[in-house]
Amino acid sequence: MEVWSVGDRSIHLEQGDITRLEVDAIVNAANSTLLGGGGVDGAIHRAAGPQLLEECRTLGGCPTGHAKITKGYRLPAKYVIHTVGPVWRGGAQGEADLLRACYLNSLELADAHDIQSIAFPAISTGAYGYPKEEAATVAIRAVVDRLPRSQTVKNVIFALYSESDYQLYKRLLSTYL
Ligand code: AR6
């Protein structure tokens, strides 16, 4: 675990399964149906239990770059913020702006729900094929830009599944902060 300060807020790095984190909210890298899938989405639905899918069915999907919130059910986290990252199509299809919007809109929802700690996976970098270093740069910039004016969020956790992703974020955060 590593920690960086941004004013009186902080950014943490954790390696491992995001579903285990005891935070107010975890972010799901969902698809636009919000009806589940593989990767981190599958893991979150398995850990939260079937009530999560029931609530997701009431939401009517979610456009790319937007975010919607549900309860966390059996997760240690109180909430799940579902956001839909862009599919990587070479980088000239607005992917960076859409990915940035995922982080900003998730943080905005967190503020609206009095969330103090929120954990993000590396959105779009699995099934959606976004190159890892480019995605990590977008993620870190969005959080570093937005965190100082967040109302309630005090701690942002980047939850990286692989050791190599953890090391990538560590290197990039050390150059930014
Ligand atoms: N905890 C943290 N990170 C995880 C976990 C976990 N339990 N499991 C996987 N990752 P992906 P995407 C990492 O494919 O690229 C789904 O089917 C993984 O190593 O989950 O945004 C959705 O329904 C990678 O770094 O999400 C969509 O259809 C990161 O999570 C589609 O995949 C994101 O990989 C979304 O694709």
Coordinates of N, CA and C and ligand atoms in Angstrom, one line a residue:
M1 N 0.8 -1.2 0.0 CA 0.0 0.0 0.0 C 0.9 1.3 0.0
E2 N 0.6 2.2 -0.9 CA 1.3 3.4 -0.9 C 0.3 4.6 -0.9
V3 N 0.7 5.7 -0.3 CA -0.2 6.9 -0.1 C 0.5 8.1 -0.6
W4 N -0.3 8.9 -1.4 CA 0.2 10.3 -1.8 C -0.8 11.3 -1.3
S5 N -0.3 12.5 -0.9 CA -1.2 13.5 -0.4 C -1.5 14.5 -1.6
V6 N -2.8 14.9 -1.6 CA -3.2 16.0 -2.5 C -3.9 17.0 -1.6
G7 N -3.2 18.0 -1.1 CA -3.8 18.9 -0.1 C -4.1 18.1 1.1
D8 N -5.3 18.2 1.6 CA -5.7 17.4 2.8 C -6.4 16.1 2.4
R9 N -6.4 15.8 1.1 CA -7.0 14.5 0.6 C -5.8 13.6 0.3
S10 N -6.2 12.3 0.1 CA -5.1 11.4 -0.3 C -5.5 10.4 -1.3
I11 N -4.5 9.9 -2.0 CA -4.6 8.9 -3.0 C -3.8 7.7 -2.6
H12 N -4.5 6.5 -2.5 CA -3.9 5.3 -2.1 C -3.8 4.3 -3.2
L13 N -2.8 3.5 -3.2 CA -2.7 2.3 -4.1 C -2.8 1.0 -3.4
E14 N -3.7 0.2 -3.9 CA -3.9 -1.2 -3.3 C -3.7 -2.2 -4.4
Q15 N -3.1 -3.3 -4.1 CA -3.1 -4.4 -5.1 C -4.0 -5.5 -4.7
G16 N -4.9 -5.9 -5.6 CA -5.8 -7.0 -5.3 C -7.2 -6.8 -5.7
D17 N -8.1 -7.6 -5.1 CA -9.5 -7.6 -5.5 C -10.3 -6.5 -4.9
I18 N -10.8 -5.6 -5.8 CA -11.5 -4.4 -5.3 C -12.8 -4.8 -4.5
T19 N -13.3 -6.0 -4.7 CA -14.6 -6.4 -3.9 C -14.3 -6.5 -2.4
R20 N -13.0 -6.7 -2.0 CA -12.7 -6.9 -0.6 C -12.5 -5.6 0.1
L21 N -12.5 -4.5 -0.5 CA -12.1 -3.2 0.1 C -13.2 -2.7 1.0
E22 N -12.9 -2.2 2.2 CA -13.8 -1.6 3.1 C -13.8 -0.1 2.9
V23 N -14.5 0.3 1.9 CA -14.6 1.7 1.5 C -16.1 2.0 1.4
D24 N -16.4 3.3 1.3 CA -17.8 3.7 1.1 C -18.3 3.3 -0.2
A25 N -17.5 3.4 -1.3 CA -17.9 3.0 -2.6 C -16.8 2.4 -3.4
I26 N -17.2 1.3 -4.2 CA -16.3 0.8 -5.2 C -16.9 1.1 -6.6
V27 N -16.0 1.4 -7.5 CA -16.5 1.7 -8.9 C -16.4 0.4 -9.7
N28 N -17.4 0.2 -10.5 CA -17.5 -1.0 -11.4 C -17.3 -0.5 -12.8
A29 N -16.4 -1.2 -13.5 CA -16.1 -1.0 -15.0 C -17.2 -1.9 -15.7
A30 N -18.3 -1.3 -15.9 CA -19.5 -2.0 -16.4 C -19.6 -1.8 -17.9
N31 N -20.6 -2.4 -18.5 CA -21.0 -2.1 -19.9 C -22.3 -1.4 -19.9
S32 N -22.7 -0.9 -21.0 CA -23.9 0.1 -21.1 C -25.2 -0.6 -20.7
T33 N -25.3 -1.9 -20.7 CA -26.5 -2.5 -20.2 C -26.7 -2.5 -18.7
L34 N -25.5 -2.4 -18.0 CA -25.5 -2.5 -16.5 C -26.0 -3.8 -16.1
L35 N -26.0 -4.8 -16.9 CA -26.6 -6.1 -16.5 C -25.5 -7.2 -16.3
G36 N -24.3 -6.7 -16.0 CA -23.3 -7.7 -15.6 C -22.4 -8.1 -16.8
G37 N -21.3 -8.7 -16.5 CA -20.4 -9.2 -17.5 C -19.2 -9.9 -16.9
G38 N -18.1 -9.9 -17.5 CA -16.9 -10.6 -16.9 C -16.0 -9.6 -16.2
G39 N -14.7 -10.0 -16.0 CA -13.8 -9.1 -15.4 C -14.2 -8.6 -14.0
V40 N -13.9 -7.3 -13.8 CA -14.3 -6.8 -12.4 C -15.8 -6.7 -12.2
D41 N -16.5 -6.5 -13.3 CA -18.0 -6.5 -13.3 C -18.5 -7.8 -12.7
G42 N -18.0 -8.9 -13.3 CA -18.5 -10.2 -12.8 C -18.1 -10.4 -11.4
A43 N -16.9 -10.0 -11.0 CA -16.5 -10.2 -9.6 C -17.3 -9.4 -8.6
I44 N -17.7 -8.2 -9.0 CA -18.5 -7.4 -8.2 C -19.9 -8.0 -8.0
H45 N -20.5 -8.4 -9.1 CA -21.9 -9.0 -9.0 C -21.8 -10.3 -8.2
R46 N -20.8 -11.1 -8.4 CA -20.7 -12.3 -7.6 C -20.6 -12.0 -6.1
A47 N -19.8 -11.0 -5.8 CA -19.6 -10.7 -4.3 C -20.8 -10.0 -3.7
A48 N -21.5 -9.2 -4.5 CA -22.6 -8.4 -4.0 C -23.8 -9.3 -3.8
G49 N -24.0 -10.3 -4.7 CA -25.2 -11.1 -4.7 C -26.2 -10.6 -5.6
P50 N -27.3 -11.4 -5.8 CA -28.3 -11.2 -6.9 C -29.1 -9.9 -6.7
Q51 N -29.1 -9.4 -5.5 CA -29.9 -8.1 -5.4 C -29.3 -7.0 -6.2
L52 N -28.0 -7.1 -6.4 CA -27.3 -6.0 -7.2 C -27.9 -6.0 -8.6
L53 N -28.0 -7.1 -9.2 CA -28.5 -7.2 -10.6 C -30.0 -6.7 -10.6
E54 N -30.7 -7.1 -9.6 CA -32.1 -6.6 -9.5 C -32.2 -5.1 -9.5
E55 N -31.4 -4.5 -8.7 CA -31.4 -3.0 -8.7 C -30.9 -2.5 -10.1
C56 N -29.9 -3.1 -10.6 CA -29.3 -2.6 -11.9 C -30.4 -2.7 -13.0
R57 N -31.2 -3.7 -13.0 CA -32.3 -3.8 -14.0 C -33.3 -2.6 -14.0
T58 N -33.3 -1.9 -12.9 CA -34.2 -0.7 -12.8 C -33.6 0.5 -13.3
L59 N -32.3 0.5 -13.7 CA -31.6 1.7 -14.0 C -31.7 2.1 -15.5
G60 N -32.1 1.2 -16.4 CA -32.2 1.5 -17.8 C -30.9 1.7 -18.5
G61 N -29.8 1.1 -18.0 CA -28.5 1.2 -18.7 C -27.8 2.5 -18.4
C62 N -26.7 2.7 -19.1 CA -25.8 3.9 -18.8 C -25.0 4.1 -20.0
P63 N -25.0 5.4 -20.5 CA -24.1 5.7 -21.7 C -22.6 5.7 -21.3
T64 N -21.8 5.5 -22.3 CA -20.3 5.5 -22.1 C -19.9 6.9 -21.5
G65 N -19.1 6.8 -20.5 CA -18.6 8.0 -19.8 C -19.5 8.5 -18.7
H66 N -20.7 7.9 -18.5 CA -21.6 8.3 -17.4 C -21.4 7.3 -16.3
A67 N -22.1 7.6 -15.2 CA -22.1 6.8 -14.0 C -23.4 6.7 -13.3
K68 N -23.7 5.6 -12.7 CA -24.9 5.4 -11.9 C -24.6 4.7 -10.6
I69 N -25.4 4.9 -9.6 CA -25.0 4.4 -8.3 C -26.1 3.4 -7.8
T70 N -25.6 2.3 -7.1 CA -26.5 1.4 -6.5 C -26.0 1.1 -5.1
K71 N -26.8 0.4 -4.3 CA -26.3 -0.1 -3.0 C -25.2 -1.2 -3.2
G72 N -24.5 -1.5 -2.2 CA -23.4 -2.6 -2.3 C -23.9 -4.0 -1.9
Y73 N -25.0 -4.1 -1.3 CA -25.6 -5.4 -0.8 C -24.5 -6.1 0.0
R74 N -24.1 -7.3 -0.4 CA -23.2 -8.1 0.4 C -21.8 -7.7 0.4
L75 N -21.5 -6.6 -0.4 CA -20.1 -6.1 -0.4 C -19.8 -5.4 0.9
P76 N -18.5 -5.3 1.3 CA -18.2 -4.4 2.5 C -18.4 -3.0 2.1
A77 N -18.4 -2.6 0.8 CA -18.6 -1.3 0.4 C -20.1 -1.0 0.5
K78 N -20.5 0.2 0.9 CA -21.9 0.6 1.0 C -22.5 0.8 -0.4
Y79 N -21.8 1.3 -1.3 CA -22.3 1.6 -2.6 C -21.4 1.0 -3.7
V80 N -22.0 0.8 -4.9 CA -21.3 0.6 -6.1 C -21.6 1.7 -7.1
I81 N -20.6 2.3 -7.6 CA -20.8 3.3 -8.7 C -20.4 2.6 -10.0
H82 N -21.4 2.5 -10.9 CA -21.2 1.8 -12.1 C -20.9 2.8 -13.2
T83 N -19.8 2.6 -13.9 CA -19.5 3.6 -14.9 C -19.1 2.7 -16.2
V84 N -19.2 3.3 -17.3 CA -19.0 2.6 -18.6 C -17.8 3.3 -19.3
G85 N -16.7 2.6 -19.3 CA -15.5 3.1 -20.0 C -15.7 2.9 -21.5
P86 N -14.8 3.6 -22.3 CA -14.9 3.5 -23.7 C -14.1 2.2 -24.2
V87 N -14.6 1.6 -25.3 CA -13.8 0.6 -25.9 C -12.7 1.3 -26.7
W88 N -11.5 0.7 -26.6 CA -10.4 1.3 -27.3 C -10.5 1.1 -28.8
R89 N -10.5 2.2 -29.6 CA -10.6 2.0 -31.1 C -9.4 2.7 -31.7
G90 N -8.3 2.8 -31.1 CA -7.1 3.4 -31.7 C -6.8 4.8 -31.1
G91 N -7.7 5.4 -30.3 CA -7.4 6.6 -29.6 C -7.9 7.9 -30.3
A92 N -8.4 7.8 -31.5 CA -8.9 9.0 -32.2 C -10.4 9.1 -32.1
Q93 N -11.1 8.3 -31.3 CA -12.5 8.3 -31.2 C -13.0 8.9 -29.9
G94 N -12.3 9.8 -29.3 CA -12.7 10.4 -28.1 C -12.5 9.6 -26.9
E95 N -11.7 8.5 -27.0 CA -11.5 7.6 -25.9 C -11.0 8.3 -24.6
A96 N -10.0 9.2 -24.7 CA -9.4 9.8 -23.5 C -10.5 10.7 -22.8
D97 N -11.3 11.4 -23.5 CA -12.3 12.3 -22.9 C -13.3 11.4 -22.2
L98 N -13.7 10.4 -22.9 CA -14.8 9.5 -22.3 C -14.2 8.8 -21.0
L99 N -13.0 8.4 -21.1 CA -12.4 7.7 -19.9 C -12.3 8.7 -18.7
R100 N -11.8 9.9 -19.0 CA -11.7 11.0 -18.0 C -13.1 11.2 -17.4
A101 N -14.1 11.3 -18.3 CA -15.5 11.5 -17.8 C -16.0 10.4 -16.8
C102 N -15.5 9.2 -17.0 CA -15.9 8.1 -16.1 C -15.4 8.4 -14.7
Y103 N -14.2 8.9 -14.6 CA -13.6 9.2 -13.2 C -14.3 10.5 -12.7
L104 N -14.5 11.5 -13.5 CA -15.1 12.7 -13.0 C -16.5 12.5 -12.6
N105 N -17.3 11.8 -13.4 CA -18.7 11.6 -13.1 C -18.9 10.7 -11.9
S106 N -18.0 9.7 -11.7 CA -18.0 8.9 -10.5 C -17.7 9.7 -9.3
L107 N -16.8 10.6 -9.3 CA -16.4 11.4 -8.2 C -17.6 12.4 -7.8
E108 N -18.3 12.9 -8.9 CA -19.4 13.8 -8.7 C -20.5 13.0 -8.0
L109 N -20.8 11.8 -8.4 CA -21.8 11.0 -7.7 C -21.5 10.7 -6.3
A110 N -20.2 10.5 -6.1 CA -19.7 10.2 -4.7 C -20.0 11.4 -3.8
D111 N -19.7 12.6 -4.3 CA -20.0 13.8 -3.5 C -21.4 13.9 -3.2
A112 N -22.3 13.6 -4.1 CA -23.7 13.7 -4.0 C -24.3 12.7 -2.9
H113 N -23.5 11.7 -2.6 CA -23.9 10.6 -1.7 C -23.1 10.6 -0.4
D114 N -22.4 11.7 -0.1 CA -21.7 11.8 1.1 C -20.6 10.7 1.3
I115 N -20.0 10.3 0.2 CA -19.0 9.3 0.2 C -17.6 9.9 0.5
Q116 N -16.9 9.3 1.4 CA -15.6 9.8 1.8 C -14.5 9.0 1.2
S117 N -14.7 7.7 0.9 CA -13.6 6.9 0.4 C -14.2 6.1 -0.8
I118 N -13.5 6.1 -1.9 CA -13.9 5.5 -3.2 C -12.8 4.8 -3.8
A119 N -13.0 3.6 -4.3 CA -12.0 2.8 -5.0 C -12.3 2.6 -6.4
F120 N -11.3 2.8 -7.3 CA -11.5 2.7 -8.7 C -10.6 1.5 -9.2
P121 N -11.2 0.7 -10.1 CA -10.3 -0.3 -10.9 C -9.7 0.5 -12.1
A122 N -8.9 -0.2 -12.8 CA -8.3 0.4 -14.0 C -9.3 0.2 -15.2
I123 N -10.3 1.2 -15.2 CA -11.4 1.1 -16.2 C -10.9 1.0 -17.6
S124 N -11.6 0.2 -18.4 CA -11.3 0.0 -19.8 C -10.1 -0.8 -20.2
T125 N -9.2 -1.1 -19.2 CA -7.9 -1.7 -19.6 C -8.0 -3.3 -19.7
G126 N -9.2 -3.9 -19.5 CA -9.3 -5.3 -19.7 C -9.9 -5.6 -21.0
A127 N -11.2 -6.1 -21.0 CA -11.9 -6.5 -22.2 C -12.0 -5.3 -23.2
Y128 N -12.0 -4.1 -22.7 CA -12.1 -2.9 -23.6 C -10.8 -2.5 -24.2
G129 N -9.7 -3.0 -23.8 CA -8.5 -2.9 -24.6 C -7.7 -1.6 -24.6
Y130 N -8.0 -0.7 -23.6 CA -7.4 0.6 -23.5 C -5.9 0.3 -23.1
P131 N -4.9 0.9 -23.8 CA -3.5 0.7 -23.4 C -3.3 1.1 -21.9
K132 N -2.6 0.3 -21.2 CA -2.6 0.5 -19.7 C -1.9 1.8 -19.3
E133 N -0.8 2.2 -19.9 CA -0.1 3.4 -19.4 C -1.0 4.7 -19.8
E134 N -1.5 4.7 -21.0 CA -2.4 5.8 -21.4 C -3.6 5.9 -20.5
A135 N -4.2 4.8 -20.1 CA -5.4 4.8 -19.3 C -5.0 5.2 -17.9
A136 N -3.9 4.8 -17.4 CA -3.5 5.2 -16.0 C -3.2 6.7 -15.9
T137 N -2.6 7.2 -17.0 CA -2.4 8.7 -17.1 C -3.7 9.4 -17.0
V138 N -4.7 9.0 -17.8 CA -6.0 9.7 -17.8 C -6.6 9.6 -16.4
A139 N -6.5 8.4 -15.8 CA -7.2 8.2 -14.5 C -6.5 9.0 -13.4
I140 N -5.2 9.1 -13.4 CA -4.5 9.8 -12.3 C -4.7 11.3 -12.5
R141 N -4.7 11.8 -13.8 CA -4.9 13.2 -14.0 C -6.3 13.6 -13.6
A142 N -7.3 12.8 -13.9 CA -8.7 13.2 -13.6 C -8.8 13.3 -12.1
V143 N -8.3 12.3 -11.3 CA -8.5 12.3 -9.9 C -7.7 13.4 -9.2
V144 N -6.5 13.7 -9.7 CA -5.6 14.8 -9.1 C -6.3 16.1 -9.4
D145 N -6.9 16.3 -10.6 CA -7.6 17.5 -10.9 C -8.8 17.7 -10.1
R146 N -9.6 16.7 -9.9 CA -10.9 16.8 -9.3 C -10.9 16.8 -7.7
L147 N -10.0 16.0 -7.2 CA -10.0 15.7 -5.7 C -10.0 17.0 -4.9
P148 N -9.2 18.0 -5.2 CA -9.1 19.2 -4.4 C -10.5 19.9 -4.2
R149 N -11.4 19.8 -5.2 CA -12.7 20.5 -5.0 C -13.8 19.5 -4.7
S150 N -13.5 18.3 -4.3 CA -14.6 17.4 -3.9 C -15.1 17.8 -2.6
Q151 N -16.4 17.6 -2.4 CA -17.1 18.1 -1.2 C -16.9 17.1 0.0
T152 N -17.0 15.8 -0.3 CA -17.0 14.8 0.8 C -15.9 13.8 0.6
V153 N -15.4 13.6 -0.6 CA -14.4 12.5 -0.9 C -13.1 13.0 -0.3
K154 N -12.5 12.1 0.6 CA -11.2 12.4 1.2 C -10.2 11.5 0.7
N155 N -10.6 10.2 0.4 CA -9.6 9.2 0.0 C -10.0 8.5 -1.3
V156 N -9.1 8.5 -2.2 CA -9.3 7.8 -3.5 C -8.3 6.6 -3.5
I157 N -8.8 5.5 -3.8 CA -8.0 4.3 -3.8 C -8.0 3.8 -5.3
F158 N -6.8 3.6 -5.8 CA -6.7 2.9 -7.1 C -6.4 1.4 -6.7
A159 N -7.4 0.5 -7.1 CA -7.3 -0.9 -6.8 C -6.8 -1.6 -8.0
L160 N -5.6 -2.0 -8.0 CA -5.0 -2.6 -9.2 C -4.9 -4.1 -9.0
Y161 N -5.4 -4.8 -10.0 CA -5.5 -6.3 -9.9 C -4.1 -7.0 -10.0
S162 N -3.3 -6.5 -10.9 CA -2.0 -7.1 -11.1 C -0.8 -6.3 -10.5
E163 N 0.2 -7.0 -10.2 CA 1.4 -6.4 -9.7 C 2.0 -5.4 -10.7
S164 N 1.9 -5.7 -12.0 CA 2.5 -4.8 -13.0 C 1.7 -3.5 -13.1
D165 N 0.3 -3.6 -13.0 CA -0.5 -2.4 -12.9 C -0.2 -1.6 -11.7
Y166 N 0.0 -2.2 -10.6 CA 0.4 -1.5 -9.3 C 1.7 -0.8 -9.5
Q167 N 2.7 -1.4 -10.1 CA 4.0 -0.8 -10.3 C 3.9 0.4 -11.3
L168 N 3.0 0.2 -12.3 CA 2.8 1.3 -13.3 C 2.2 2.5 -12.6
Y169 N 1.1 2.4 -11.8 CA 0.5 3.5 -11.1 C 1.5 4.1 -10.1
K170 N 2.3 3.3 -9.5 CA 3.3 3.8 -8.5 C 4.3 4.7 -9.2
R171 N 4.7 4.3 -10.4 CA 5.7 5.1 -11.1 C 5.1 6.4 -11.6
L172 N 3.8 6.3 -12.1 CA 3.2 7.5 -12.7 C 2.8 8.5 -11.5
L173 N 2.3 8.0 -10.4 CA 1.9 8.9 -9.3 C 3.2 9.5 -8.8
S174 N 4.3 8.8 -8.7 CA 5.5 9.4 -8.2 C 6.0 10.6 -9.1
T175 N 5.7 10.5 -10.4 CA 6.1 11.6 -11.3 C 5.2 12.8 -11.2
Y176 N 3.9 12.5 -10.9 CA 2.9 13.6 -10.9 C 2.9 14.3 -9.5
L177 N 3.0 13.5 -8.4 CA 2.8 14.1 -7.1 C 4.1 14.1 -6.3
Ligands
AR6_1 N1 -10.6 -6.2 -8.7 C1 -9.9 -5.2 -9.3 N2 -9.6 -5.2 -10.6 C2 -10.0 -6.2 -11.3 C3 -10.8 -7.3 -10.8 C4 -11.0 -7.3 -9.4 N3 -11.7 -8.3 -8.8 N4 -11.0 -8.2 -11.8 C5 -10.5 -7.6 -13.0 N5 -9.9 -6.5 -12.7 P1 -12.4 -5.4 -17.2 P2 -13.1 -3.1 -19.0 C6 -9.1 -5.5 -13.5 O1 -12.3 -6.3 -18.4 O2 -11.9 -3.2 -19.8 C7 -16.9 -6.6 -18.5 O3 -17.4 -7.8 -19.1 C8 -8.6 -6.0 -14.8 O4 -7.3 -6.7 -14.6 O5 -13.1 -5.8 -16.0 O6 -13.6 -1.8 -18.6 C9 -18.0 -5.5 -18.5 O7 -19.3 -6.0 -18.3 C10 -8.4 -4.8 -15.6 O8 -7.2 -4.1 -15.3 O9 -13.2 -4.0 -17.6 C11 -17.8 -4.8 -19.8 O10 -18.5 -5.6 -20.9 C12 -9.6 -3.9 -15.1 O11 -10.1 -4.6 -14.0 C13 -16.3 -5.0 -20.1 O12 -15.9 -6.1 -19.3 C14 -10.7 -3.7 -16.1 O13 -10.9 -4.9 -16.9 C15 -15.6 -3.7 -19.6 O14 -14.2 -3.8 -19.9

